Short mmCIF file of C-alpha atoms in Angstrom, two decimals:
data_model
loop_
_atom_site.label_atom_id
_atom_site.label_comp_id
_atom_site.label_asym_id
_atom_site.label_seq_id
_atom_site.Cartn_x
_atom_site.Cartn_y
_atom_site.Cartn_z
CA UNK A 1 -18.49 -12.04 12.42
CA UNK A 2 -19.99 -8.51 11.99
CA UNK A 3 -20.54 -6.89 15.21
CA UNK A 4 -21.13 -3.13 15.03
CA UNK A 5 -18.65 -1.41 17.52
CA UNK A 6 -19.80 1.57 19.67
CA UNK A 7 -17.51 4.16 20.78
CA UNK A 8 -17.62 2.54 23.76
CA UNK A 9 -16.27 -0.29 23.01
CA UNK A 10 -12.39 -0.67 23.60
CA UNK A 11 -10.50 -3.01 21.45
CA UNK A 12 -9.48 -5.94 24.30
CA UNK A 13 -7.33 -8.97 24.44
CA UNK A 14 -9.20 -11.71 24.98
CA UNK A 15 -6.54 -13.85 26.85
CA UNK A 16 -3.17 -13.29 28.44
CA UNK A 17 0.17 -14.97 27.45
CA UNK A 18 0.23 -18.37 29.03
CA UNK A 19 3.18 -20.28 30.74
CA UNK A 20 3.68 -22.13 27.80
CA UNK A 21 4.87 -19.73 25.57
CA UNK A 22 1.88 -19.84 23.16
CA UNK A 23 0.60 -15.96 21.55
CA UNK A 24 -2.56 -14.38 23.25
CA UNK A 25 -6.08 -14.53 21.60
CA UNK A 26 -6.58 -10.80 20.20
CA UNK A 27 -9.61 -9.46 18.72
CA UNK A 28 -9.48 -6.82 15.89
CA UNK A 29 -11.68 -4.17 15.59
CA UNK A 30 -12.33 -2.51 11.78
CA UNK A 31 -14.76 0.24 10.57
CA UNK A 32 -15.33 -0.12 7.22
CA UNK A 33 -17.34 1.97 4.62
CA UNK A 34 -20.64 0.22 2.81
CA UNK A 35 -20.17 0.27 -0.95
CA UNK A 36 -23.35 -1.68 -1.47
CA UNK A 37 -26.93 0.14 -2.51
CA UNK A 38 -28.70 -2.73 -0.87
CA UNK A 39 -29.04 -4.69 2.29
CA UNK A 40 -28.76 -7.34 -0.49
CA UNK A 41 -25.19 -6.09 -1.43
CA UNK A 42 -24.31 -4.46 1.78
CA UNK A 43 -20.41 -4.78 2.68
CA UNK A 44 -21.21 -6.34 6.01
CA UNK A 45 -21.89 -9.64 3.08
CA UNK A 46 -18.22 -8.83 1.89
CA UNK A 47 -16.43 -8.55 4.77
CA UNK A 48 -18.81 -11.45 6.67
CA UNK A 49 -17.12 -14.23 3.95
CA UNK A 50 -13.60 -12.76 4.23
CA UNK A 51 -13.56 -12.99 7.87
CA UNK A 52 -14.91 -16.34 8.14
CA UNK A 53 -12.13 -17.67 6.00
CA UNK A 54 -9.60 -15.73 7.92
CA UNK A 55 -10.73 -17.01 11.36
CA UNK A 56 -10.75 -20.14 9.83
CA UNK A 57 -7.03 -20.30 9.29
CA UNK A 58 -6.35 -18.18 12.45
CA UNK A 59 -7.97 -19.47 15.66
CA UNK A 60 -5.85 -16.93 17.56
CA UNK A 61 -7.37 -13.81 15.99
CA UNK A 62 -11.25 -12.81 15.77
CA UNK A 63 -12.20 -9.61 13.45
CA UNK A 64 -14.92 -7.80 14.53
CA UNK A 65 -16.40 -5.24 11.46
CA UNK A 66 -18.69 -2.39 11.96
CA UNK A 67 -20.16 -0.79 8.54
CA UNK A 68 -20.99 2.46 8.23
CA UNK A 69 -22.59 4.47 5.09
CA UNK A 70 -20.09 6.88 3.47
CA UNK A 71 -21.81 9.58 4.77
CA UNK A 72 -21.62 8.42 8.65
CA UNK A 73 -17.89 6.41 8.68
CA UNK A 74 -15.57 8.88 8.97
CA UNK A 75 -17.22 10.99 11.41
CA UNK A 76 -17.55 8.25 13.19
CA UNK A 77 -14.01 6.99 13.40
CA UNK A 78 -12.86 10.38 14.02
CA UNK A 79 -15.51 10.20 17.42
CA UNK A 80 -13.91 6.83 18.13
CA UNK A 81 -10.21 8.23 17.79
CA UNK A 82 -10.91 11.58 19.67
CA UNK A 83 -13.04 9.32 22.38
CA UNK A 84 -9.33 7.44 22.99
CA UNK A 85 -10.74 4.26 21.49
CA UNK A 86 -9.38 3.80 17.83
CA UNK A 87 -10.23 0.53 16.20
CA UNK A 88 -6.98 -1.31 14.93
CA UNK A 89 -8.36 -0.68 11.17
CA UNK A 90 -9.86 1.54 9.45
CA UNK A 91 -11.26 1.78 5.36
CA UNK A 92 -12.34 5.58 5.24
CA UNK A 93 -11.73 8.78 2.74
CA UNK A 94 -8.90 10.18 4.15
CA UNK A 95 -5.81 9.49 6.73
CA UNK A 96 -4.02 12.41 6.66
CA UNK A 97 -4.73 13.92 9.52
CA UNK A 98 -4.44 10.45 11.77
CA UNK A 99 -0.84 10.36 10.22
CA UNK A 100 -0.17 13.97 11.08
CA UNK A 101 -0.99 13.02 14.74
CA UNK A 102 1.26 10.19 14.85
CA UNK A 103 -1.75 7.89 15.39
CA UNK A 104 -0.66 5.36 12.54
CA UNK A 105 1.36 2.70 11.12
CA UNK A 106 3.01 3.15 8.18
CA UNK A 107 2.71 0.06 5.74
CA UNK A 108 6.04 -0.72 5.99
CA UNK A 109 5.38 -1.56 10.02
CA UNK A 110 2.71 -3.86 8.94
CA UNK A 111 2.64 -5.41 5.33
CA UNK A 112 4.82 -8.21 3.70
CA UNK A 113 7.20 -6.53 1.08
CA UNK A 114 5.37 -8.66 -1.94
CA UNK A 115 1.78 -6.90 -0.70
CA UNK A 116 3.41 -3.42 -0.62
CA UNK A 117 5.47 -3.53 -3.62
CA UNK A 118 2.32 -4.90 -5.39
CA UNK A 119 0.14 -1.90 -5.01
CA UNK A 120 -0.09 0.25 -8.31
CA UNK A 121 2.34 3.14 -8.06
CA UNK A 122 0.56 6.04 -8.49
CA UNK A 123 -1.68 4.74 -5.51
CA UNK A 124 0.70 4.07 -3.22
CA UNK A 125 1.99 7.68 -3.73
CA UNK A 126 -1.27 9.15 -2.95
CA UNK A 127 -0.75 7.19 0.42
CA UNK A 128 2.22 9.01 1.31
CA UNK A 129 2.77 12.01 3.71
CA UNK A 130 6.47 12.99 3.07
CA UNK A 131 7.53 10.34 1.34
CA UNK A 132 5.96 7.74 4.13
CA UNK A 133 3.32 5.48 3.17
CA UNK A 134 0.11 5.63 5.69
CA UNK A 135 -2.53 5.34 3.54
CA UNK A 136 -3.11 1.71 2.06
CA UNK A 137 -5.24 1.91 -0.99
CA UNK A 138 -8.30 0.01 -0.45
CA UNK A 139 -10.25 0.48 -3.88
CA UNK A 140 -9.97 3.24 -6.63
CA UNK A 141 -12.14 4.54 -9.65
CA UNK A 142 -11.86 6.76 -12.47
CA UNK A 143 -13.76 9.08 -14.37
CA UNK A 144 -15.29 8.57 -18.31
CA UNK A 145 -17.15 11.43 -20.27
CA UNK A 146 -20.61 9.41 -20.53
CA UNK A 147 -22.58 9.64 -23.42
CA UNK A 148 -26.65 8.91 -24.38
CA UNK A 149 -25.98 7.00 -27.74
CA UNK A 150 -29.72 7.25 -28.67
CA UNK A 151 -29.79 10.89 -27.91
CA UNK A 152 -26.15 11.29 -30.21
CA UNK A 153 -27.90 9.12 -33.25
CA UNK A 154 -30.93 11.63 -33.31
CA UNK A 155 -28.78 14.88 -33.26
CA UNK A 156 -26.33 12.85 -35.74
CA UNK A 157 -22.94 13.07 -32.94
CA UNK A 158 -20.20 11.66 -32.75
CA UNK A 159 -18.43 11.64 -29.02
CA UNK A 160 -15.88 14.94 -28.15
CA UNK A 161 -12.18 14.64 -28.15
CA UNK A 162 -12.44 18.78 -27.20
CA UNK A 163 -13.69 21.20 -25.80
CA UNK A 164 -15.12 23.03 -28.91
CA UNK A 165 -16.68 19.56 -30.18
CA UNK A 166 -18.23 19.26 -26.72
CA UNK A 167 -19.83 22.28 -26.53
CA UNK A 168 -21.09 22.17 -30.46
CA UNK A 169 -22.44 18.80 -29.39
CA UNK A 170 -24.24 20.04 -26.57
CA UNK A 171 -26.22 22.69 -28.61
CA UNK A 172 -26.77 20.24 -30.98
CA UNK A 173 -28.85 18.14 -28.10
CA UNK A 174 -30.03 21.27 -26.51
CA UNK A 175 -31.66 22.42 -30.07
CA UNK A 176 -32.86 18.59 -29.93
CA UNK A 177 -34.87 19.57 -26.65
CA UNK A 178 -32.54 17.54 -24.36
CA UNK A 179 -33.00 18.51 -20.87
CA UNK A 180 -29.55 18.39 -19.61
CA UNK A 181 -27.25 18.29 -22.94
CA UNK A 182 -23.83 18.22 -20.53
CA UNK A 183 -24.88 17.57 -16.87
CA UNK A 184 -22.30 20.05 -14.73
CA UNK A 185 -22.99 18.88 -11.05
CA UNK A 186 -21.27 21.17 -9.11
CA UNK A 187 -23.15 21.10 -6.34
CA UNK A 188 -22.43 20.22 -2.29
CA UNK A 189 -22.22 16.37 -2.68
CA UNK A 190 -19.20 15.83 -4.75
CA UNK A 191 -17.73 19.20 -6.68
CA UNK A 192 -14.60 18.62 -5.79
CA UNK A 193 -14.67 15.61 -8.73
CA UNK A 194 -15.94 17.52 -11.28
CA UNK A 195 -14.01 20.65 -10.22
CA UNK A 196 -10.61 18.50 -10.79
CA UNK A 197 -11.76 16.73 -13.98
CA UNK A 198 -12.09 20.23 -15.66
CA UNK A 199 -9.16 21.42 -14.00
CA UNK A 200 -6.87 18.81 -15.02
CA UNK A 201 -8.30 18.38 -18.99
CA UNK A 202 -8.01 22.73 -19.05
CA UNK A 203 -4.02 21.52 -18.30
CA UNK A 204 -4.14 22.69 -14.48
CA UNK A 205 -5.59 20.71 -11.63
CA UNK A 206 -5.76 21.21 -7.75
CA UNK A 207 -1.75 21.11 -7.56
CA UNK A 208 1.07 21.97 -9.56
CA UNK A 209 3.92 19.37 -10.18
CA UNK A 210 5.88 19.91 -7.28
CA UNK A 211 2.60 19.30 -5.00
CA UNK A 212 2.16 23.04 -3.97
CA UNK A 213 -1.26 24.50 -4.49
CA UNK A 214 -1.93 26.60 -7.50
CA UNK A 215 -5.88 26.79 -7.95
CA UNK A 216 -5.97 30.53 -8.71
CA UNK A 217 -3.48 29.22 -11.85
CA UNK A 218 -3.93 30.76 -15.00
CA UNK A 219 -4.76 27.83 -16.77
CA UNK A 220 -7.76 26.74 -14.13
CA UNK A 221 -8.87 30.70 -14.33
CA UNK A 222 -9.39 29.76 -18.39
CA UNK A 223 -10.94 26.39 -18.04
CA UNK A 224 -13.41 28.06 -15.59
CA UNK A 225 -14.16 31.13 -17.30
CA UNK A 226 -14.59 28.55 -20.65
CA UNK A 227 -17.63 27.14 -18.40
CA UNK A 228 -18.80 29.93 -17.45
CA UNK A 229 -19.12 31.65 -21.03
CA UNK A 230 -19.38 28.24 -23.06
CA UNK A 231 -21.56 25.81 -21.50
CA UNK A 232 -23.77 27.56 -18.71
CA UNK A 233 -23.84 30.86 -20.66
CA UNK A 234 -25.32 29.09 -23.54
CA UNK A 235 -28.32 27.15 -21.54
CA UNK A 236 -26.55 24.05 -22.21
CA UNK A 237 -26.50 22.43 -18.79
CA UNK A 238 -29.79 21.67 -17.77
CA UNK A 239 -33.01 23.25 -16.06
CA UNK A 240 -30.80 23.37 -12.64
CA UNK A 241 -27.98 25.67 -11.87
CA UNK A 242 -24.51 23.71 -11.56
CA UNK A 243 -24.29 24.74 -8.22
CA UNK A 244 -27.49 23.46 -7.43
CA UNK A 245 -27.05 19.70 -8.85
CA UNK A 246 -25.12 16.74 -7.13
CA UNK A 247 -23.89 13.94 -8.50
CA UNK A 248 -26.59 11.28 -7.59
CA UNK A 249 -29.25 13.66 -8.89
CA UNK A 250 -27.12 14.07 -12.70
CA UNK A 251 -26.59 9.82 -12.37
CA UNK A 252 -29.97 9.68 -12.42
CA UNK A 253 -31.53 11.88 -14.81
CA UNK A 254 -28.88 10.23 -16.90
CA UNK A 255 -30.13 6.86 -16.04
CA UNK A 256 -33.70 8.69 -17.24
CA UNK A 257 -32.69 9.52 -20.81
CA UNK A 258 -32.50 13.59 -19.71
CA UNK A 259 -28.60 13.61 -19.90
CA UNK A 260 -26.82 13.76 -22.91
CA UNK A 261 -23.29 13.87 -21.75
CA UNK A 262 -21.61 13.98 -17.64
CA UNK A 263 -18.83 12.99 -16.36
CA UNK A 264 -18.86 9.21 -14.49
CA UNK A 265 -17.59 6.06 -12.82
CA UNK A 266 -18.11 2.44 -13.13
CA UNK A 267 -21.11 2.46 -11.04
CA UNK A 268 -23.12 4.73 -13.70
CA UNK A 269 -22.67 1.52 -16.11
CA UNK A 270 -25.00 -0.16 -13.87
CA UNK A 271 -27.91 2.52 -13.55
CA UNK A 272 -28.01 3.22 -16.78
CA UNK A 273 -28.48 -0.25 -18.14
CA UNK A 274 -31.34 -1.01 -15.80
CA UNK A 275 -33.17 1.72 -17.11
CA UNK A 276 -32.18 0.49 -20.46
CA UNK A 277 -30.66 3.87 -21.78
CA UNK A 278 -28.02 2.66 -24.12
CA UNK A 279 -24.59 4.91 -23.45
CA UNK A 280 -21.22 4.96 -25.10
CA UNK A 281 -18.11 5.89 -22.69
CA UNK A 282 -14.72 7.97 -24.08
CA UNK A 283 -12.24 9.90 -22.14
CA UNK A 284 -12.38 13.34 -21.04
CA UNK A 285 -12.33 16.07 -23.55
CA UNK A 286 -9.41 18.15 -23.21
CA UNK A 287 -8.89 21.95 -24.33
CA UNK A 288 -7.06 20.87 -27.68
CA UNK A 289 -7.56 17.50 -27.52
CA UNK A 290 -8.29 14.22 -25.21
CA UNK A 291 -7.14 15.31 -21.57
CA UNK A 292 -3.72 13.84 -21.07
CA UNK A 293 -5.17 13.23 -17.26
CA UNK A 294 -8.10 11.69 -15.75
CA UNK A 295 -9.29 12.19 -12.08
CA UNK A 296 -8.81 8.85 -10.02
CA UNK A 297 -10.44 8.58 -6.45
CA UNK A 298 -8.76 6.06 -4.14
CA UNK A 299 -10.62 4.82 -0.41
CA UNK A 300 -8.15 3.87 2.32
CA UNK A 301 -7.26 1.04 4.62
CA UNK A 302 -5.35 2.95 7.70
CA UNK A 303 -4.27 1.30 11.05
CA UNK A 304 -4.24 2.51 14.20
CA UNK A 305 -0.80 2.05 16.77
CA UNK A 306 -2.81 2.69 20.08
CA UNK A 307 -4.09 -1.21 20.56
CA UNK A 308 -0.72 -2.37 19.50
CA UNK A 309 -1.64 -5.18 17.35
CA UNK A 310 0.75 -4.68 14.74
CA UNK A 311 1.26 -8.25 13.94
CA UNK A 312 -2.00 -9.57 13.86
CA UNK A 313 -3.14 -6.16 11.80
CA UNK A 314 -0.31 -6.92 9.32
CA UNK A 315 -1.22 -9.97 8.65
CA UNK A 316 -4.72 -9.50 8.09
CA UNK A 317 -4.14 -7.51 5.77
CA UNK A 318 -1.95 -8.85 3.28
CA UNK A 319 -4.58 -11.33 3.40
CA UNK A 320 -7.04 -8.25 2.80
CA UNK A 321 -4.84 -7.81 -0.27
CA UNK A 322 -4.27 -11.01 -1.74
CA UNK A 323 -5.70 -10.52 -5.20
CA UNK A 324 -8.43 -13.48 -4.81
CA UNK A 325 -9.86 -10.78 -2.42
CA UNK A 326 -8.88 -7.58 -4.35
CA UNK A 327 -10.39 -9.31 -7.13
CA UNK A 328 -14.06 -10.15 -5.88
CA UNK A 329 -14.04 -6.50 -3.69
CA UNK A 330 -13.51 -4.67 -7.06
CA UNK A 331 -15.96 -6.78 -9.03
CA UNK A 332 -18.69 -7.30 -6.93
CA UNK A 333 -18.72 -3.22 -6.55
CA UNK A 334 -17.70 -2.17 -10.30
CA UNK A 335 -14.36 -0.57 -8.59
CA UNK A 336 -10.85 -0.69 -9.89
CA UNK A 337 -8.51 -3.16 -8.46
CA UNK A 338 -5.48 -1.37 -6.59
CA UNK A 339 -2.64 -3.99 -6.70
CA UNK A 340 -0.99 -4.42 -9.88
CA UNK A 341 -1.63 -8.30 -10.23
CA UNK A 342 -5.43 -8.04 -10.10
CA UNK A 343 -5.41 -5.35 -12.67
CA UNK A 344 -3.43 -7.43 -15.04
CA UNK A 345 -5.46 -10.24 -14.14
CA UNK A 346 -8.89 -7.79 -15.16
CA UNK A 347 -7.76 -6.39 -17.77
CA UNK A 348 -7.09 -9.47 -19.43
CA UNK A 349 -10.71 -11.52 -18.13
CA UNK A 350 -13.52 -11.12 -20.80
CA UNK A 351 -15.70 -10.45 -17.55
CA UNK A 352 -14.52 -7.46 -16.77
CA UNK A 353 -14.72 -6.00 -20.42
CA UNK A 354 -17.09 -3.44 -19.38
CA UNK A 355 -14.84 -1.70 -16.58
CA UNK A 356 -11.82 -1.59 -18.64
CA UNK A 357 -12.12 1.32 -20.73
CA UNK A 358 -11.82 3.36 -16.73
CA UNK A 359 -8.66 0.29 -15.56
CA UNK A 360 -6.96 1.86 -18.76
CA UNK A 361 -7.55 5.01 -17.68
CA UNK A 362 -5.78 4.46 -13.79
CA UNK A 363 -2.24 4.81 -14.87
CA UNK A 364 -2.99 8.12 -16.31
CA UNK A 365 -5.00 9.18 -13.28
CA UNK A 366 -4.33 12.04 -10.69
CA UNK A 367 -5.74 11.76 -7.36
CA UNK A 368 -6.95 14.90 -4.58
CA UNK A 369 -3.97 15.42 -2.62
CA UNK A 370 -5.13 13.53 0.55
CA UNK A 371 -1.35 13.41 2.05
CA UNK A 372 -2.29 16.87 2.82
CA UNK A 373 -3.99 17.67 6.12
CA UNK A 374 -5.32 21.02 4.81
CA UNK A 375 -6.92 18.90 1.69
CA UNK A 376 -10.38 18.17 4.04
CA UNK A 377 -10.59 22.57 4.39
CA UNK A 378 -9.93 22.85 0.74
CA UNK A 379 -12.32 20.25 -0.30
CA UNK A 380 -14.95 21.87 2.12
CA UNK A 381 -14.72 25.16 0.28
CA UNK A 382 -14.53 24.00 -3.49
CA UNK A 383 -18.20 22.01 -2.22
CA UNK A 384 -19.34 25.63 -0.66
CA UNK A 385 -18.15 27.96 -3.76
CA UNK A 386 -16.85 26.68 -6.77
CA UNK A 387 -20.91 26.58 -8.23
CA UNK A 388 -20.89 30.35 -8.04
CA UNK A 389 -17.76 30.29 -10.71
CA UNK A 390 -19.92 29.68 -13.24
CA UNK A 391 -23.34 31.10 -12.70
CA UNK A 392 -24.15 34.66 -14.63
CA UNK A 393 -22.23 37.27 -13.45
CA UNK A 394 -19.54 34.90 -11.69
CA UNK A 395 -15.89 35.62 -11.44
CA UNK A 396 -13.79 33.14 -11.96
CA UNK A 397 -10.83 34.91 -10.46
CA UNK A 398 -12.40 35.86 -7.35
CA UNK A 399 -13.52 32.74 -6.42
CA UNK A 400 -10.55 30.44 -7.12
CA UNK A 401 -8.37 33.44 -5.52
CA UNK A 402 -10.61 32.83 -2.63
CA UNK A 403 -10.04 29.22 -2.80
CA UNK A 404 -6.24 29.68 -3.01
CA UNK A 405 -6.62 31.90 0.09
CA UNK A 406 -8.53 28.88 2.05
CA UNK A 407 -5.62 26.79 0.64
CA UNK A 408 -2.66 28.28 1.84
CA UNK A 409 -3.85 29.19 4.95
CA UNK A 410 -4.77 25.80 5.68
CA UNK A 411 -1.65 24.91 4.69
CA UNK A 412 0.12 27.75 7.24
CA UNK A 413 -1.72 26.17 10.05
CA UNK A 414 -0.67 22.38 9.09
CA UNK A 415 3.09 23.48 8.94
CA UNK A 416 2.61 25.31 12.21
#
């Protein structure tokens, strides 16, 4: 049943223990996050069949789901939680803070040891917050350098393994009269993503090794500065200013034949090929050579202690995760499978040839450090700034000091 759930509306138990011994009737509440682009793919479809079968083979416990559009969900568990009315589950962006308030289970209260042991590793890390697993990996994706094959064939390319070959190719489009020849969205809607997949091909990234911040680093001061002087100096990405362009617009002038080369994930795949523009996909460029990492993004299944349905939660989930459902989540969305036996059992399925140049690319992927509670004030300011990096004039040391500065002070205020 999909029932959408106001911040009102208190998650109850529906009968009392009886005389007899027998468990209560318990209804669970979830807010979940729409990954459809249709009322005709909606997640309320998704999670309608999975709860039907779960009911089905649980007359004890009814699942209420409320879906909300990425840009709406986690404000609006975050009213629900600060209203004193947490659902049991939640699949949102982030859990750090919820963890940090000691409003969560960890997955060991609530999974079976097969389920959490089955969860690829460098996922289940990114759920951790000193050492402790919260967040539960709920689906993940990667990022390809995306390529117009017609537009390469004209200008006589071949796809970049560097930096230099990237560049050369993008004058080689612009002198073709390509409008975009690399699309560099660095705009409010997503920066942070293309921020980190520069940062971590230039040999840097968001973090050092240890997990400390280091975005002022000498080696993200070069890859930024390379931007700067190499791609936006030259004209060579696109009629709009970096820090003027989001994502959604770059997917789709790519999906127009306007983009020669931008970073992407699976979904791209999809809007490109209904516009018929024929594209090639290859990793990342790095400085000297293909980036030893790629950027991964993971969404989150969290659970809430204050209805105290531990039980019933746990096991709803590790039916959540059995790969049958892992399996039809990730392809019915063109997302990557985040338990180790469904990406074995993708990566070997001729159906799922097209996603598995970015599967290859998740055990090489580093992920935003969401453990951190100061990551949501970071993220904020890499949307608000890291555009004027690039633009003429721009100082690449002023504005990831500046960034370093939001950083650690976010981080003072977390440890205090």
């Amino acid at each position: 049943m999909i029932a959408v759930v106001s911040a009102l509306g208190m998650t109850a138990v529906l009968g009392g223990c009886g005389l007899d011994g027998e468990s209560a009737d318990v209804t669970l509440r979830l807010v979940a996050a729409d990954y459809g682009d249709s009322a005709a793919n909606s997640s309320e479809k998704y999670w309608s069949a999975l709860v039907e079968k779960y009911e089905a083979d649980h007359p004890g416990v009814r699942v209420e789901v409320s879906v909300h559009s990425w840009n709406d969900v986690d404000r609006e568990v975050k009213e629900m939680v600060e209203a004193g009315r947490a659902p049991d589950m939640a699949q949102i962006g982030a859990y750090a803070d919820y963890a940090d308030d000691g409003l969560l289970y960890t997955a060991d209260d609530l999974l079976s040891i097969p389920v959490q042991a089955g969860f690829a590793s460098r996922l289940a890390s990114a759920g951790q917050v000193n050492g402790v697993q919260y967040g539960m990996p709920f689906a993940a994706s990667t990022r390809l350098l995306f390529y117009n094959k017609s537009l390469f064939e004209e200008a006589g390319l071949t796809p970049p393994a560097t930096w230099e070959e990237l560049a050369d190719a993008a004058g080689a489009l612009k002198a073709e009269g390509v409008e975009y020849p690399y699309a560099l969205p660095l705009g409010s809607e997503e920066a942070q993503a293309e921020t980190m997949q520069w940062l971590l091909s230039g040999g840097g990234g968001y973090t050092d090794a240890v997990g400390t911040y280091g975005i002022d680093s000498t080696e993200n001061v070069e890859t930024f500065t390379w931007l700067r002087d190499k791609l936006v100096g030259q004209g060579l990405t696109g009629p709009v200013a970096p820090g003027g362009l989001d994502r959604a617009d770059a997917f789709a002038a790519f999906a127009e034949g306007e983009v020669g080369m931008l970073n992407g994930h699976p979904s791209l795949m999809k809007m490109a090929a209904d516009k018929g523009v024929k594209f090639g996909m290859v990793p990342m460029p790095g400085l000297n050579g293909e980036s030893k990492a790629t950027m991964g993004v993971a969404d989150w299944m969290l659970a809430f202690k204050q209805n105290g349905h531990r039980e019933e939660v746990g096991e709803f989930l590790d039916f959540v995760y059995s790969d049958k459902n892992v399996l039809d989540l990730s392809r019915r969305y063109d997302l990557l499978p985040v338990t180790n036996a469904a990406s074995e059992a993708m990566g070997r399925s001729g159906e799922d040839r097209e996603i598995k140049p970015f599967l290859d690319e998740l055990p090489l992927a580093e992920f935003y450090p969401v453990g951190k509670t100061s990551w949501a004030a970071v993220s904020a300011e890499v949307k608000k700034r890291i555009g004027t990096a690039v633009r003429q004039g721009g100082s690449p040391t002023t504005i990831l000091g500046r960034l370093q500065t939001t950083a650690t002070t976010a981080e003072s205020a977390a440890a205090g």
